Short mmCIF file of C-alpha atoms in Angstrom, two decimals:
data_model
loop_
_atom_site.label_atom_id
_atom_site.label_comp_id
_atom_site.label_asym_id
_atom_site.label_seq_id
_atom_site.Cartn_x
_atom_site.Cartn_y
_atom_site.Cartn_z
CA MET U 1425 -23.29 -4.07 -3.05
CA SER U 1426 -23.63 -1.84 0.01
CA ALA U 1427 -21.20 -0.98 2.77
CA THR U 1428 -22.74 -3.80 4.81
CA ALA U 1429 -21.32 -6.30 2.30
CA THR U 1430 -17.85 -5.82 3.76
CA LYS U 1431 -16.73 -6.07 7.37
CA TYR U 1432 -14.12 -3.36 6.84
CA SER U 1433 -14.90 0.32 7.24
CA ARG U 1434 -11.33 1.71 6.97
CA VAL U 1435 -8.42 0.03 5.21
CA MET U 1436 -4.89 0.68 3.99
CA LEU U 1437 -4.03 -0.25 0.39
CA LYS U 1438 -0.29 -0.70 -0.13
CA ILE U 1439 0.98 -1.07 -3.68
CA SER U 1440 4.46 -0.99 -5.13
CA GLY U 1441 5.63 1.68 -7.53
CA GLU U 1442 6.23 -1.12 -10.04
CA ALA U 1443 2.47 -1.75 -10.07
CA LEU U 1444 2.07 1.59 -11.91
CA MET U 1445 4.52 0.66 -14.69
CA GLY U 1446 2.21 -1.68 -16.58
CA ASP U 1447 4.33 -3.60 -19.09
CA GLN U 1448 6.94 -0.85 -19.25
CA GLY U 1449 10.32 -1.17 -17.59
CA TYR U 1450 10.24 2.23 -15.94
CA GLY U 1451 8.02 5.14 -14.95
CA LEU U 1452 4.25 5.51 -15.07
CA HIS U 1453 1.79 3.84 -17.45
CA PRO U 1454 -1.29 6.12 -17.39
CA PRO U 1455 -3.83 3.39 -18.39
CA THR U 1456 -2.55 1.19 -15.53
CA VAL U 1457 -2.76 4.08 -13.05
CA GLN U 1458 -6.32 4.72 -14.25
CA ARG U 1459 -7.30 1.05 -13.85
CA ILE U 1460 -6.04 0.98 -10.27
CA ALA U 1461 -7.85 4.26 -9.58
CA GLU U 1462 -11.10 2.67 -10.83
CA GLU U 1463 -10.52 -0.27 -8.44
CA VAL U 1464 -10.05 2.16 -5.55
CA LYS U 1465 -13.20 4.07 -6.53
CA SER U 1466 -15.24 0.86 -6.63
CA VAL U 1467 -14.22 0.13 -3.03
CA ARG U 1468 -14.76 3.73 -1.92
CA ASP U 1469 -18.29 3.43 -3.40
CA LEU U 1470 -18.95 0.61 -0.91
CA GLY U 1471 -18.60 3.21 1.84
CA VAL U 1472 -15.10 2.06 2.84
CA GLU U 1473 -12.63 4.74 3.95
CA ILE U 1474 -9.34 4.26 2.09
CA CYS U 1475 -5.73 5.10 2.91
CA MET U 1476 -3.02 4.41 0.33
CA VAL U 1477 0.75 4.13 0.31
CA ILE U 1478 2.53 3.71 -3.03
CA GLY U 1479 6.18 2.75 -3.35
CA GLY U 1480 8.64 4.57 -5.60
CA GLY U 1481 10.56 1.71 -7.23
CA ASN U 1482 9.25 2.51 -10.72
CA ILE U 1483 11.16 5.82 -10.58
CA PHE U 1484 13.96 5.46 -8.03
CA ARG U 1485 14.78 2.87 -5.40
CA GLY U 1486 16.99 4.05 -2.54
CA LEU U 1487 18.61 0.67 -1.89
CA GLN U 1488 19.66 0.34 -5.53
CA GLY U 1489 21.11 3.83 -5.49
CA SER U 1490 23.14 3.09 -2.37
CA ALA U 1491 24.30 -0.23 -3.85
CA GLN U 1492 25.76 1.73 -6.76
CA GLY U 1493 27.84 3.90 -4.45
CA MET U 1494 25.41 6.68 -3.56
CA GLU U 1495 25.27 7.68 0.09
CA ARG U 1496 22.34 5.73 1.61
CA THR U 1497 20.52 8.62 3.30
CA THR U 1498 20.55 10.72 0.11
CA ALA U 1499 19.39 7.75 -1.96
CA ASP U 1500 16.52 7.09 0.45
CA TYR U 1501 15.37 10.72 0.32
CA MET U 1502 15.36 10.51 -3.49
CA GLY U 1503 13.20 7.38 -3.20
CA MET U 1504 10.79 9.30 -0.94
CA LEU U 1505 10.44 12.02 -3.59
CA ALA U 1506 9.60 9.31 -6.15
CA THR U 1507 6.70 8.19 -3.94
CA VAL U 1508 5.34 11.75 -3.99
CA MET U 1509 5.36 11.73 -7.80
CA ASN U 1510 3.43 8.44 -7.83
CA ALA U 1511 0.96 9.76 -5.23
CA LEU U 1512 0.27 12.86 -7.34
CA ALA U 1513 -0.31 10.68 -10.42
CA MET U 1514 -2.81 8.53 -8.47
CA GLN U 1515 -4.52 11.63 -7.06
CA SER U 1516 -4.97 12.98 -10.59
CA ALA U 1517 -6.46 9.66 -11.78
CA LEU U 1518 -8.83 9.40 -8.80
CA GLU U 1519 -10.04 12.99 -9.09
CA SER U 1520 -10.73 12.46 -12.80
CA LEU U 1521 -13.23 9.84 -11.55
CA GLY U 1522 -14.80 12.28 -9.10
CA VAL U 1523 -13.07 10.87 -6.00
CA PHE U 1524 -11.83 13.60 -3.66
CA THR U 1525 -8.25 12.78 -2.75
CA ARG U 1526 -5.54 14.25 -0.54
CA VAL U 1527 -1.81 13.61 -0.92
CA ILE U 1528 -0.24 13.86 2.54
CA SER U 1529 3.54 13.98 2.68
CA ALA U 1530 5.83 13.13 5.58
CA ILE U 1531 8.26 15.70 4.06
CA PRO U 1532 6.60 19.14 3.92
CA MET U 1533 6.21 20.51 0.39
CA ASP U 1534 3.23 22.80 0.72
CA GLN U 1535 2.95 23.75 -2.97
CA VAL U 1536 2.10 20.22 -4.05
CA CYS U 1537 0.59 18.39 -1.06
CA GLU U 1538 -0.39 18.61 2.59
CA PRO U 1539 2.02 17.98 5.46
CA TYR U 1540 1.21 14.97 7.63
CA ILE U 1541 -1.01 15.95 10.56
CA ARG U 1542 -2.73 12.89 11.99
CA ARG U 1543 -5.98 14.49 13.14
CA ARG U 1544 -6.42 16.31 9.82
CA ALA U 1545 -5.86 13.06 7.92
CA VAL U 1546 -8.47 11.28 10.07
CA ARG U 1547 -10.93 14.08 9.29
CA HIS U 1548 -10.32 13.64 5.54
CA LEU U 1549 -11.11 9.93 5.90
CA GLU U 1550 -14.30 10.68 7.83
CA LYS U 1551 -15.34 12.90 4.92
CA LYS U 1552 -14.79 9.90 2.58
CA ARG U 1553 -11.73 11.40 0.91
CA VAL U 1554 -8.99 8.99 -0.16
CA CYS U 1555 -5.74 9.79 1.69
CA ILE U 1556 -2.49 8.92 -0.10
CA PHE U 1557 0.43 9.01 2.32
CA ALA U 1558 3.65 9.92 0.51
CA ALA U 1559 7.37 10.27 1.30
CA GLY U 1560 7.42 7.14 3.48
CA THR U 1561 7.88 7.84 7.17
CA GLY U 1562 9.98 10.91 6.35
CA ASN U 1563 13.08 9.05 7.54
CA PRO U 1564 15.79 7.17 5.65
CA TYR U 1565 16.31 3.45 6.31
CA PHE U 1566 12.55 2.79 6.51
CA THR U 1567 10.63 1.27 3.60
CA THR U 1568 7.20 2.22 2.28
CA ASP U 1569 5.98 -1.12 3.71
CA THR U 1570 6.90 0.18 7.16
CA ALA U 1571 5.32 3.55 6.33
CA ALA U 1572 2.09 1.80 5.30
CA THR U 1573 1.99 -0.19 8.55
CA LEU U 1574 2.75 2.90 10.63
CA ARG U 1575 0.07 5.04 8.94
CA ALA U 1576 -2.45 2.18 9.06
CA SER U 1577 -1.88 1.95 12.81
CA GLU U 1578 -2.15 5.71 13.30
CA MET U 1579 -5.33 5.90 11.21
CA ALA U 1580 -6.89 2.93 13.06
CA CYS U 1581 -7.26 0.91 9.84
CA GLN U 1582 -8.73 -2.56 10.28
CA ALA U 1583 -6.39 -4.23 7.78
CA ILE U 1584 -3.58 -3.63 5.31
CA PHE U 1585 -4.33 -4.82 1.78
CA LYS U 1586 -1.06 -5.52 -0.03
CA GLY U 1587 -1.63 -5.55 -3.78
CA THR U 1588 1.01 -7.62 -5.60
CA LYS U 1589 1.61 -9.47 -8.87
CA VAL U 1590 0.55 -12.82 -7.35
CA ASP U 1591 -2.62 -13.96 -5.54
CA GLY U 1592 -1.12 -14.44 -2.09
CA VAL U 1593 1.94 -15.57 -0.18
CA TYR U 1594 3.88 -18.59 -1.49
CA ASP U 1595 6.66 -20.66 0.05
CA LYS U 1596 8.77 -19.81 -3.04
CA ASP U 1597 8.43 -17.72 -6.19
CA PRO U 1598 5.46 -19.20 -8.12
CA LYS U 1599 6.74 -17.71 -11.38
CA LYS U 1600 9.96 -19.70 -11.11
CA HIS U 1601 8.72 -22.86 -9.34
CA ALA U 1602 5.68 -24.80 -10.57
CA ASP U 1603 5.42 -26.62 -7.23
CA ALA U 1604 5.21 -23.40 -5.16
CA LYS U 1605 2.62 -23.72 -2.38
CA ARG U 1606 0.26 -20.87 -1.54
CA TYR U 1607 -0.70 -20.17 2.06
CA ASP U 1608 -4.32 -19.30 2.93
CA HIS U 1609 -3.19 -18.13 6.33
CA VAL U 1610 0.23 -17.51 7.81
CA THR U 1611 1.31 -15.99 11.13
CA TYR U 1612 3.57 -12.95 11.48
CA ASP U 1613 6.27 -15.09 13.09
CA GLU U 1614 6.16 -17.62 10.23
CA VAL U 1615 6.65 -14.78 7.73
CA LEU U 1616 9.72 -13.65 9.66
CA GLU U 1617 11.13 -17.13 10.29
CA LYS U 1618 10.64 -18.37 6.71
CA HIS U 1619 11.64 -15.05 5.07
CA LEU U 1620 8.45 -15.14 3.00
CA GLY U 1621 8.95 -11.62 1.64
CA VAL U 1622 5.45 -10.29 2.29
CA MET U 1623 6.87 -7.05 3.68
CA ASP U 1624 10.17 -6.20 5.33
CA ALA U 1625 10.79 -7.41 8.88
CA THR U 1626 10.19 -4.01 10.49
CA ALA U 1627 6.74 -3.72 8.88
CA ILE U 1628 5.77 -7.28 9.88
CA ALA U 1629 6.89 -6.73 13.48
CA LEU U 1630 4.96 -3.46 13.68
CA ALA U 1631 1.82 -5.11 12.27
CA ARG U 1632 2.19 -7.98 14.76
CA ASP U 1633 2.63 -5.62 17.71
CA ASN U 1634 -0.54 -3.77 16.72
CA ALA U 1635 -2.55 -6.91 15.76
CA LEU U 1636 -3.04 -5.50 12.28
CA PRO U 1637 -3.92 -8.17 9.68
CA ILE U 1638 -2.20 -8.06 6.28
CA ILE U 1639 -4.14 -9.39 3.30
CA VAL U 1640 -2.01 -10.17 0.24
CA PHE U 1641 -3.84 -10.35 -3.09
CA SER U 1642 -3.29 -9.86 -6.81
CA LEU U 1643 -3.75 -6.32 -8.04
CA ASP U 1644 -3.68 -7.63 -11.63
CA GLU U 1645 -7.04 -9.36 -11.17
CA PRO U 1646 -9.78 -6.95 -12.39
CA GLY U 1647 -12.18 -6.22 -9.53
CA GLY U 1648 -9.80 -7.98 -7.15
CA PHE U 1649 -9.64 -5.32 -4.45
CA ARG U 1650 -13.42 -4.99 -4.23
CA GLY U 1651 -13.87 -8.77 -4.38
CA ILE U 1652 -11.40 -9.44 -1.56
CA LEU U 1653 -13.14 -6.85 0.62
CA ALA U 1654 -16.39 -8.73 0.05
CA GLY U 1655 -14.72 -12.01 1.08
CA GLN U 1656 -14.37 -13.42 -2.42
CA GLY U 1657 -11.34 -14.37 -4.51
CA THR U 1658 -7.94 -15.78 -3.61
CA TYR U 1659 -5.67 -14.19 -1.04
CA THR U 1660 -3.42 -14.89 1.94
CA ARG U 1661 -4.15 -13.50 5.39
CA VAL U 1662 -1.19 -12.74 7.63
CA GLN U 1663 -2.41 -12.78 11.21
CA ASP U 1664 -1.78 -14.70 14.44
#
């Protein structure tokens, strides 16, 4: 399959930190990280330029910390640091496959990753390096979903690919309700009105304002990311 087999030349892949846990209840599962890295490499080999944002919920989730009495801003910064740890793990897995990767942090920490400079990040993408954007937006009160949408807009990505545990957007949790209905297509406003939980409201509004489609698919399906890019498989498109 060549680069002409997909209509996308630059995309954002957003995955949760929980996606890196495998069957564990916490932390990183190296075989799972490696499998996702192989998926990313298979898409990169199509000639697609790839940005990534990975959540930090497998290590620390700011909202949970604040719910347990921790001051919200501090908890959110701890969550941002967790995303840097996940980004470094993914960088290691990708580079073991021969994929040049840059971790770019919204919070400067020069010993471990690059600071976020938009033009430099664009240049990395042009050189076919995978760019993993870490530490969210660098601000508390914003999720990694919002960070992914912001960076996708800044990098002029053509779509956000949201890798989840299910093969699209449903009207209710398909794991709890056998009669859950999957949407092939849903508008940004429907996601907001029906509280469909694709991404948080800030991220959806930002994607809508920038006409950035969101494609929700299952990351558990082997070859899923590459297949969706080629127009195959099951997914939901969020777009007006």
